[in-house]
Amino acid sequence: MGIVIKNVHILGQEREKRTDVYITGDHIASIGKEPASFLKDEEIDGSHKFLMPGLINCHTHAYMTLMRNYADDLPFHEWLFGRILPMEDELTPEDAYWGTLLGMAEMIRSGTTAFVDMHMFPRMVVKACASSGMRALLTRGLVGSDRHDEGGKMRIEQALDEMEYGKSIGAPCMFGLGPHAIYTCGEDFLRYVTELAHEKGLLINMHLAETKKEFDDCLAEHGMTPVEYAASLGMTDGPAIFAHCVYLGENDFGILANPNVSVATNPASNMKLANGFAPVPRMLKEGIRVALGTDGAGSNNNLNLFTEMHLLTLAHKGNLCDSLVLSAEETVRIATKNGAAAIGREDLGSVEPGKTADLVLIDENAPSMIPNYNRMAAVAYSANGSEVSDVLIGGRIVMRDRQLMTIDEERVHYEVERVASRFRA
């Protein structure tokens, strides 16, 4: 398919005139000049809009939209073990499918084109990706005591089966292994998952150093910080995304400053659950790749990366009393280019010829965008996601003029309300 976006401004090119962007198949073929033999199937009017790369949500649990506004104003361990896990035990795979589609609708509407998911329901997220066209790196959540734990082995088998299933239906998915956390997985189980990930060339996706209790318990049990412990198990020897990393020791910065490793910071979730502020400014100074996540809607309570960018930069400016910490440009890079690098997709995260066409159009006539002095600042500080008018993923239009093209929102809302009615009762 050939798509041309006419007369559009490209984010970050403030001094350049509006231009045309040509998309052939799944990639950007040219900017400014029509490629030879270009066949136009679709034209999008970019007047009064600007174009930016799709946002990449590097840590979430999409099915947890079902838990939005369900467990609030609680201490972390009461929230997780007293409310969230018992509700998860009552969910069915079909419930998770509809909850995931609701999450995808929310993410697309707010400019997210790819996400990293840890889930509990094999094949459901893959099916949702296949129908919606949304890009994802999927990791079935894994827990177990050791490599012989029957439950742990079953979850690993489900994860491997899901990878084959995704390939068989052509879903736009990548896959990794998702040990839940160091406090829900035994040491031998974590070693086994790590060995398997290295053997198969898979990324590891894990919650790490999220709470003060986790940090203190790890020191008491292992004589190491959670990051040191993960490194001792070999988890930093291959590609890994560690979510949160709020509590770090002095040695941890050097360990995380590893080209294999990305930290997915989740400011809204960390603040809401009173877990504190990840030391993102120092991480960046120490050469750590930081990406951005929302966490699940059970702890955020939304999946909007514009909100997350806003919180990321303002929280650290305020916390450190330094207005120069985390500029608008740095914040947008964290949500785009850094996210692309975290998931091993350097072809995403920027608007350039040859890159995969995961793109978002922003309406400059939206009230929050007026007046237009600095588009980068507008993205980081002013936008709330409602300004997103059109979204393309892999050259496919998944939202056009604010209408979702691949998700039946009315059906999704009906099915999610049906699930919610069980828990209200």
CSV table of C-alpha atoms in Angstrom, one decimal:
chain,number,residue,atom,x,y,z
A,1,MET,CA,0.0,0.0,0.0
A,2,GLY,CA,1.2,3.5,-0.8
A,3,ILE,CA,0.3,6.3,1.6
A,4,VAL,CA,1.3,10.0,1.4
A,5,ILE,CA,1.0,12.4,4.3
A,6,LYS,CA,0.7,15.8,2.7
A,7,ASN,CA,1.9,19.1,3.9
A,8,VAL,CA,3.0,18.0,7.4
A,9,HIS,CA,5.5,19.3,9.8
A,10,ILE,CA,7.9,16.7,11.4
A,11,LEU,CA,8.6,17.0,15.1
A,12,GLY,CA,12.2,18.1,15.8
A,13,GLN,CA,12.6,19.9,12.5
A,14,GLU,CA,11.3,23.2,13.8
A,15,ARG,CA,13.0,25.4,11.2
A,16,GLU,CA,12.1,23.4,8.2
A,17,LYS,CA,9.0,23.9,6.0
A,18,ARG,CA,6.1,21.5,5.8
A,19,THR,CA,6.7,18.5,3.6
A,20,ASP,CA,5.2,15.3,2.2
A,21,VAL,CA,6.0,11.9,3.7
A,22,TYR,CA,5.7,8.8,1.4
A,23,ILE,CA,5.1,5.4,2.9
A,24,THR,CA,5.4,2.2,0.8
A,25,GLY,CA,4.4,-1.1,2.5
A,26,ASP,CA,5.5,-0.9,6.1
A,27,HIS,CA,8.3,1.7,5.8
A,28,ILE,CA,8.9,5.4,5.1
A,29,ALA,CA,10.1,5.4,1.5
A,30,SER,CA,10.9,9.1,1.2
A,31,ILE,CA,10.4,12.5,2.8
A,32,GLY,CA,9.9,15.5,0.5
A,33,LYS,CA,10.3,13.9,-2.9
A,34,GLU,CA,7.9,11.4,-4.4
A,35,PRO,CA,9.7,8.1,-5.0
A,36,ALA,CA,9.9,6.6,-8.5
A,37,SER,CA,7.0,4.3,-9.2
A,38,PHE,CA,5.1,5.4,-6.1
A,39,LEU,CA,1.4,4.3,-6.3
A,40,LYS,CA,-0.9,6.2,-4.0
A,41,ASP,CA,-3.6,4.3,-2.3
A,42,GLU,CA,-4.3,6.7,0.6
A,43,GLU,CA,-3.7,10.4,1.2
A,44,ILE,CA,-3.7,12.0,4.7
A,45,ASP,CA,-3.9,15.8,5.0
A,46,GLY,CA,-1.2,16.9,7.3
A,47,SER,CA,-2.1,20.6,7.3
A,48,HIS,CA,-2.4,21.9,10.8
A,49,LYS,CA,-0.8,18.7,12.1
A,50,PHE,CA,2.7,17.5,12.9
A,51,LEU,CA,4.2,14.0,12.6
A,52,MET,CA,6.1,12.2,15.3
A,53,PRO,CA,7.3,8.6,15.9
A,54,GLY,CA,4.9,6.3,17.7
A,55,LEU,CA,5.4,6.2,21.5
A,56,ILE,CA,6.7,2.9,22.9
A,57,ASN,CA,5.3,1.7,26.3
A,58,CYS,CA,8.1,-0.4,27.7
A,59,HIS,CA,6.3,-1.8,30.7
A,60,THR,CA,2.6,-2.6,31.1
A,61,HIS,CA,0.0,-5.3,31.7
A,62,ALA,CA,-2.6,-4.5,29.1
A,63,TYR,CA,-5.3,-6.9,30.4
A,64,MET,CA,-5.3,-5.0,33.7
A,65,THR,CA,-7.6,-2.4,32.3
A,66,LEU,CA,-10.1,-4.7,33.9
A,67,MET,CA,-8.7,-3.6,37.3
A,68,ARG,CA,-8.9,0.2,36.6
A,69,ASN,CA,-10.1,2.0,39.7
A,70,TYR,CA,-10.6,-1.3,41.5
A,71,ALA,CA,-7.7,-1.3,44.1
A,72,ASP,CA,-6.7,2.3,45.1
A,73,ASP,CA,-5.2,4.1,48.0
A,74,LEU,CA,-3.6,1.0,49.4
A,75,PRO,CA,0.0,0.1,50.5
A,76,PHE,CA,1.8,-1.8,47.8
A,77,HIS,CA,1.7,-5.3,49.3
A,78,GLU,CA,-1.9,-5.0,50.3
A,79,TRP,CA,-2.7,-3.7,46.8
A,80,LEU,CA,-0.9,-6.6,45.1
A,81,PHE,CA,-1.6,-9.6,47.4
A,82,GLY,CA,-4.9,-8.5,48.9
A,83,ARG,CA,-6.7,-7.1,45.9
A,84,ILE,CA,-4.9,-7.6,42.5
A,85,LEU,CA,-3.9,-11.2,42.7
A,86,PRO,CA,-7.2,-12.5,44.1
A,87,MET,CA,-9.0,-10.7,41.2
A,88,GLU,CA,-6.6,-12.2,38.7
A,89,ASP,CA,-7.4,-15.6,40.0
A,90,GLU,CA,-11.1,-15.0,39.0
A,91,LEU,CA,-10.4,-13.8,35.4
A,92,THR,CA,-10.8,-16.1,32.4
A,93,PRO,CA,-8.8,-16.0,29.2
A,94,GLU,CA,-11.7,-14.4,27.4
A,95,ASP,CA,-11.9,-11.7,30.0
A,96,ALA,CA,-8.2,-11.0,29.5
A,97,TYR,CA,-8.7,-10.8,25.7
A,98,TRP,CA,-11.3,-8.0,26.0
A,99,GLY,CA,-9.3,-6.2,28.7
A,100,THR,CA,-6.3,-6.3,26.4
A,101,LEU,CA,-8.2,-4.9,23.5
A,102,LEU,CA,-9.5,-2.1,25.7
A,103,GLY,CA,-5.9,-1.3,26.7
A,104,MET,CA,-4.9,-1.3,23.0
A,105,ALA,CA,-7.7,1.1,22.1
A,106,GLU,CA,-6.5,3.4,24.9
A,107,MET,CA,-2.9,3.2,23.8
A,108,ILE,CA,-3.6,3.8,20.1
A,109,ARG,CA,-5.8,6.8,20.9
A,110,SER,CA,-3.0,8.3,22.9
A,111,GLY,CA,-0.3,7.7,20.4
A,112,THR,CA,1.3,4.4,21.5
A,113,THR,CA,2.2,2.1,18.7
A,114,ALA,CA,4.2,-0.6,20.5
A,115,PHE,CA,4.2,-2.0,24.0
A,116,VAL,CA,6.0,-4.5,26.2
A,117,ASP,CA,3.5,-6.7,28.0
A,118,MET,CA,3.8,-9.1,30.9
A,119,HIS,CA,0.6,-11.1,31.1
A,120,MET,CA,-0.9,-14.3,32.5
A,121,PHE,CA,-3.1,-15.5,29.7
A,122,PRO,CA,-1.3,-17.4,26.9
A,123,ARG,CA,-2.4,-16.6,23.3
A,124,MET,CA,-4.9,-13.9,24.3
A,125,VAL,CA,-2.6,-10.9,23.8
A,126,VAL,CA,-1.3,-12.5,20.6
A,127,LYS,CA,-4.9,-12.7,19.3
A,128,ALA,CA,-5.6,-9.1,20.3
A,129,CYS,CA,-2.4,-8.0,18.5
A,130,ALA,CA,-3.4,-9.9,15.4
A,131,SER,CA,-6.8,-8.3,15.2
A,132,SER,CA,-5.8,-4.8,16.2
A,133,GLY,CA,-2.5,-4.6,14.3
A,134,MET,CA,-0.8,-3.3,17.4
A,135,ARG,CA,2.9,-4.1,17.8
A,136,ALA,CA,4.0,-5.8,21.1
A,137,LEU,CA,6.9,-7.6,22.8
A,138,LEU,CA,5.1,-10.2,24.9
A,139,THR,CA,6.3,-12.1,27.9
A,140,ARG,CA,4.1,-14.5,29.8
A,141,GLY,CA,4.6,-13.9,33.5
A,142,LEU,CA,6.6,-16.6,35.1
A,143,VAL,CA,6.8,-17.7,38.7
A,144,GLY,CA,8.3,-20.8,40.3
A,145,SER,CA,10.5,-22.1,43.1
A,146,ASP,CA,13.1,-24.0,41.1
A,147,ARG,CA,13.6,-25.6,37.7
A,148,HIS,CA,11.7,-28.7,38.8
A,149,ASP,CA,8.6,-26.7,39.9
A,150,GLU,CA,5.7,-28.1,37.9
A,151,GLY,CA,3.8,-24.9,37.9
A,152,GLY,CA,6.9,-23.0,36.8
A,153,LYS,CA,7.6,-25.5,34.0
A,154,MET,CA,4.0,-25.3,32.8
A,155,ARG,CA,4.2,-21.4,32.5
A,156,ILE,CA,7.5,-21.7,30.6
A,157,GLU,CA,5.9,-24.2,28.2
A,158,GLN,CA,2.9,-21.8,27.7
A,159,ALA,CA,5.4,-19.0,26.9
A,160,LEU,CA,7.2,-21.1,24.3
A,161,ASP,CA,3.9,-22.3,22.8
A,162,GLU,CA,2.7,-18.7,22.6
A,163,MET,CA,5.8,-17.8,20.5
A,164,GLU,CA,5.0,-20.5,18.0
A,165,TYR,CA,1.4,-19.5,17.9
A,166,GLY,CA,2.2,-15.9,17.2
A,167,LYS,CA,4.4,-16.9,14.3
A,168,SER,CA,1.7,-19.2,12.9
A,169,ILE,CA,-0.9,-16.4,12.7
A,170,GLY,CA,1.4,-13.7,11.6
A,171,ALA,CA,0.8,-11.5,14.7
A,172,PRO,CA,3.0,-8.3,14.9
A,173,CYS,CA,4.6,-9.6,18.0
A,174,MET,CA,8.1,-10.2,19.4
A,175,PHE,CA,8.6,-12.4,22.4
A,176,GLY,CA,10.7,-12.7,25.5
A,177,LEU,CA,10.7,-14.5,28.9
A,178,GLY,CA,9.1,-12.7,31.9
A,179,PRO,CA,10.1,-13.9,35.3
A,180,HIS,CA,7.8,-11.8,37.5
A,181,ALA,CA,10.2,-10.6,40.2
A,182,ILE,CA,12.9,-11.8,42.5
A,183,TYR,CA,10.4,-12.2,45.4
A,184,THR,CA,8.0,-14.4,43.5
A,185,CYS,CA,10.7,-16.6,41.8
A,186,GLY,CA,13.2,-18.9,43.5
A,187,GLU,CA,16.9,-18.5,42.8
A,188,ASP,CA,17.2,-21.8,40.8
A,189,PHE,CA,14.1,-20.9,38.8
A,190,LEU,CA,15.6,-17.6,37.9
A,191,ARG,CA,18.8,-19.3,36.8
A,192,TYR,CA,16.9,-21.7,34.7
A,193,VAL,CA,14.8,-19.0,33.0
A,194,THR,CA,18.0,-17.0,32.4
A,195,GLU,CA,19.8,-20.0,30.8
A,196,LEU,CA,16.8,-20.6,28.6
A,197,ALA,CA,16.6,-17.0,27.5
A,198,HIS,CA,20.3,-17.0,26.5
A,199,GLU,CA,20.0,-20.3,24.7
A,200,LYS,CA,17.0,-19.1,22.7
A,201,GLY,CA,18.2,-15.5,22.2
A,202,LEU,CA,15.2,-14.1,24.1
A,203,LEU,CA,14.9,-10.9,26.1
A,204,ILE,CA,14.2,-11.0,29.8
A,205,ASN,CA,11.5,-8.7,31.1
A,206,MET,CA,11.3,-8.5,34.9
A,207,HIS,CA,10.1,-6.1,37.7
A,208,LEU,CA,13.2,-5.2,39.7
A,209,ALA,CA,14.0,-3.0,42.8
A,210,GLU,CA,10.5,-1.6,42.8
A,211,THR,CA,10.0,-1.3,46.6
A,212,LYS,CA,12.1,-0.6,49.7
A,213,LYS,CA,10.9,-3.9,51.1
A,214,GLU,CA,12.2,-5.8,48.1
A,215,PHE,CA,15.6,-4.0,48.4
A,216,ASP,CA,15.9,-4.6,52.1
A,217,ASP,CA,14.8,-8.3,51.9
A,218,CYS,CA,17.3,-9.0,49.1
A,219,LEU,CA,20.1,-7.5,51.1
A,220,ALA,CA,19.1,-9.6,54.1
A,221,GLU,CA,18.7,-12.8,52.2
A,222,HIS,CA,21.5,-12.6,49.6
A,223,GLY,CA,23.8,-9.9,50.8
A,224,MET,CA,23.3,-8.1,47.5
A,225,THR,CA,21.0,-5.4,46.1
A,226,PRO,CA,18.3,-6.7,43.7
A,227,VAL,CA,20.3,-5.4,40.8
A,228,GLU,CA,23.5,-7.1,42.0
A,229,TYR,CA,21.5,-10.3,42.6
A,230,ALA,CA,20.0,-10.2,39.1
A,231,ALA,CA,23.5,-9.7,37.6
A,232,SER,CA,24.9,-12.6,39.6
A,233,LEU,CA,22.3,-14.9,38.0
A,234,GLY,CA,23.4,-13.8,34.5
A,235,MET,CA,20.4,-11.7,33.7
A,236,THR,CA,22.5,-8.7,32.5
A,237,ASP,CA,24.5,-10.9,30.1
A,238,GLY,CA,21.7,-10.8,27.4
A,239,PRO,CA,19.0,-8.4,26.4
A,240,ALA,CA,16.9,-7.4,29.4
A,241,ILE,CA,14.3,-4.8,30.4
A,242,PHE,CA,14.1,-4.2,34.1
A,243,ALA,CA,10.9,-2.3,35.2
A,244,HIS,CA,11.0,0.3,37.9
A,245,CYS,CA,14.6,0.2,39.5
A,246,VAL,CA,13.5,2.7,42.1
A,247,TYR,CA,15.9,1.5,44.8
A,248,LEU,CA,19.5,1.3,43.7
A,249,GLY,CA,22.8,0.9,45.5
A,250,GLU,CA,26.0,2.6,44.4
A,251,ASN,CA,27.3,-0.4,42.4
A,252,ASP,CA,24.0,-0.8,40.6
A,253,PHE,CA,24.5,2.1,38.2
A,254,GLY,CA,27.6,0.6,36.7
A,255,ILE,CA,25.8,-2.8,36.4
A,256,LEU,CA,22.8,-1.2,34.6
A,257,ALA,CA,25.0,0.9,32.3
A,258,ASN,CA,25.2,-2.1,30.0
A,259,PRO,CA,24.2,-2.0,26.3
A,260,ASN,CA,22.2,-5.2,26.9
A,261,VAL,CA,20.0,-3.6,29.6
A,262,SER,CA,17.2,-1.1,29.6
A,263,VAL,CA,15.4,0.3,32.6
A,264,ALA,CA,11.7,1.0,32.1
A,265,THR,CA,10.7,3.7,34.5
A,266,ASN,CA,7.0,4.0,35.5
A,267,PRO,CA,6.6,7.3,37.4
A,268,ALA,CA,2.8,7.3,37.8
A,269,SER,CA,2.7,3.8,39.2
A,270,ASN,CA,5.6,4.4,41.5
A,271,MET,CA,4.1,7.5,42.9
A,272,LYS,CA,0.6,6.1,43.3
A,273,LEU,CA,1.8,3.0,45.1
A,274,ALA,CA,4.1,5.2,47.2
A,275,ASN,CA,7.2,3.5,46.1
A,276,GLY,CA,9.2,6.7,45.4
A,277,PHE,CA,11.1,8.1,42.5
A,278,ALA,CA,13.5,6.1,40.3
A,279,PRO,CA,16.8,8.1,40.1
A,280,VAL,CA,16.3,8.7,36.4
A,281,PRO,CA,18.5,11.8,36.0
A,282,ARG,CA,21.5,10.0,37.5
A,283,MET,CA,20.8,6.9,35.4
A,284,LEU,CA,21.0,9.0,32.3
A,285,LYS,CA,24.2,10.6,33.4
A,286,GLU,CA,25.7,7.2,34.2
A,287,GLY,CA,24.9,6.0,30.6
A,288,ILE,CA,21.9,3.8,31.5
A,289,ARG,CA,19.3,3.4,28.7
A,290,VAL,CA,16.1,4.6,30.3
A,291,ALA,CA,12.7,3.9,28.6
A,292,LEU,CA,9.2,4.7,29.7
A,293,GLY,CA,6.3,2.6,30.8
A,294,THR,CA,2.8,3.1,32.3
A,295,ASP,CA,2.6,-0.1,34.2
A,296,GLY,CA,-0.9,-1.6,34.3
A,297,ALA,CA,-4.1,0.3,34.7
A,298,GLY,CA,-4.6,-1.4,38.0
A,299,SER,CA,-1.8,0.9,39.4
A,300,ASN,CA,-1.6,3.9,37.1
A,301,ASN,CA,-4.7,4.1,36.3
A,302,ASN,CA,-4.3,4.8,32.6
A,303,LEU,CA,-2.1,3.7,29.7
A,304,ASN,CA,-1.3,7.2,28.4
A,305,LEU,CA,2.3,7.9,27.6
A,306,PHE,CA,1.7,11.6,27.2
A,307,THR,CA,0.7,11.7,30.8
A,308,GLU,CA,3.7,9.6,31.7
A,309,MET,CA,6.1,12.0,29.8
A,310,HIS,CA,4.6,14.9,31.6
A,311,LEU,CA,5.0,13.3,35.1
A,312,LEU,CA,8.5,12.0,34.3
A,313,THR,CA,10.0,15.4,33.6
A,314,LEU,CA,8.0,17.4,36.2
A,315,ALA,CA,8.5,14.9,39.0
A,316,HIS,CA,12.3,15.0,38.7
A,317,LYS,CA,12.5,18.7,38.3
A,318,GLY,CA,10.5,19.2,41.4
A,319,ASN,CA,12.1,16.4,43.4
A,320,LEU,CA,15.6,17.7,42.7
A,321,CYS,CA,14.7,21.4,42.7
A,322,ASP,CA,16.4,21.6,39.3
A,323,SER,CA,14.4,23.0,36.3
A,324,LEU,CA,17.1,21.9,33.9
A,325,VAL,CA,16.8,18.2,34.7
A,326,LEU,CA,15.1,16.1,31.9
A,327,SER,CA,14.4,18.5,29.1
A,328,ALA,CA,11.4,18.1,26.8
A,329,GLU,CA,13.7,16.7,24.1
A,330,GLU,CA,15.2,14.2,26.4
A,331,THR,CA,11.8,13.1,27.6
A,332,VAL,CA,10.5,12.5,24.1
A,333,ARG,CA,13.6,10.6,23.2
A,334,ILE,CA,13.1,8.3,26.3
A,335,ALA,CA,9.5,7.6,25.1
A,336,THR,CA,10.5,6.9,21.4
A,337,LYS,CA,14.1,6.2,20.5
A,338,ASN,CA,15.1,4.7,23.8
A,339,GLY,CA,12.0,2.5,23.8
A,340,ALA,CA,12.8,1.3,20.3
A,341,ALA,CA,16.4,0.4,21.4
A,342,ALA,CA,15.0,-1.4,24.5
A,343,ILE,CA,12.9,-3.8,22.4
A,344,GLY,CA,15.7,-4.3,19.8
A,345,ARG,CA,13.9,-2.4,17.1
A,346,GLU,CA,16.2,0.4,15.9
A,347,ASP,CA,14.0,0.7,12.8
A,348,LEU,CA,11.4,2.4,15.1
A,349,GLY,CA,11.5,5.6,17.2
A,350,SER,CA,12.2,8.3,14.6
A,351,VAL,CA,10.8,9.7,11.3
A,352,GLU,CA,13.4,9.0,8.7
A,353,PRO,CA,13.5,7.3,5.2
A,354,GLY,CA,13.9,3.6,5.6
A,355,LYS,CA,12.4,3.4,9.1
A,356,THR,CA,9.3,1.4,9.8
A,357,ALA,CA,6.2,3.6,9.6
A,358,ASP,CA,5.0,3.5,13.2
A,359,LEU,CA,3.8,7.1,13.1
A,360,VAL,CA,1.5,9.5,15.0
A,361,LEU,CA,-0.2,12.7,13.7
A,362,ILE,CA,-0.9,15.5,16.3
A,363,ASP,CA,-3.6,18.1,15.7
A,364,GLU,CA,-2.1,21.5,16.1
A,365,ASN,CA,-5.6,23.1,16.3
A,366,ALA,CA,-6.3,21.3,19.6
A,367,PRO,CA,-6.6,23.9,22.3
A,368,SER,CA,-3.6,22.4,24.2
A,369,MET,CA,-1.4,23.0,21.2
A,370,ILE,CA,-2.2,26.7,20.8
A,371,PRO,CA,-0.2,28.9,20.5
A,372,ASN,CA,2.6,26.9,18.8
A,373,TYR,CA,6.0,28.2,19.9
A,374,ASN,CA,7.8,24.9,20.5
A,375,ARG,CA,6.4,21.5,19.4
A,376,MET,CA,8.8,19.4,21.5
A,377,ALA,CA,7.7,21.3,24.6
A,378,ALA,CA,4.1,20.9,23.6
A,379,VAL,CA,4.5,17.1,23.4
A,380,ALA,CA,6.3,16.8,26.8
A,381,TYR,CA,4.3,19.4,28.8
A,382,SER,CA,1.0,20.3,27.1
A,383,ALA,CA,-0.3,17.3,25.2
A,384,ASN,CA,-2.7,14.9,27.0
A,385,GLY,CA,-3.2,12.4,24.2
A,386,SER,CA,-6.5,13.7,22.9
A,387,GLU,CA,-4.6,15.7,20.3
A,388,VAL,CA,-3.7,12.4,18.4
A,389,SER,CA,-5.7,12.4,15.2
A,390,ASP,CA,-4.2,9.5,13.1
A,391,VAL,CA,-2.0,6.5,13.9
A,392,LEU,CA,-0.1,4.2,11.6
A,393,ILE,CA,1.6,0.9,12.6
A,394,GLY,CA,3.8,-0.7,10.1
A,395,GLY,CA,2.3,1.5,7.4
A,396,ARG,CA,-1.2,0.4,8.3
A,397,ILE,CA,-3.7,3.1,9.3
A,398,VAL,CA,-5.1,1.9,12.7
A,399,MET,CA,-6.7,5.3,13.6
A,400,ARG,CA,-8.0,7.8,11.0
A,401,ASP,CA,-9.5,11.2,12.1
A,402,ARG,CA,-9.8,9.8,15.7
A,403,GLN,CA,-11.8,6.8,14.5
A,404,LEU,CA,-10.2,3.4,15.3
A,405,MET,CA,-10.0,1.3,12.2
A,406,THR,CA,-9.1,-2.1,13.6
A,407,ILE,CA,-10.9,-2.3,17.0
A,408,ASP,CA,-14.7,-2.4,17.5
A,409,GLU,CA,-14.8,-0.1,20.5
A,410,GLU,CA,-18.5,-0.5,21.1
A,411,ARG,CA,-18.1,-4.3,21.4
A,412,VAL,CA,-15.0,-4.0,23.6
A,413,HIS,CA,-16.8,-1.6,26.0
A,414,TYR,CA,-19.8,-4.0,26.2
A,415,GLU,CA,-17.6,-7.0,26.9
A,416,VAL,CA,-15.5,-5.2,29.5
A,417,GLU,CA,-18.6,-4.0,31.3
A,418,ARG,CA,-19.9,-7.6,31.3
A,419,VAL,CA,-16.7,-8.7,33.1
A,420,ALA,CA,-16.8,-5.7,35.5
A,421,SER,CA,-20.4,-6.6,36.5
A,422,ARG,CA,-19.2,-9.9,38.0
A,423,PHE,CA,-16.8,-8.1,40.3
A,424,ARG,CA,-19.3,-5.4,41.2
A,425,ALA,CA,-21.6,-8.1,42.4
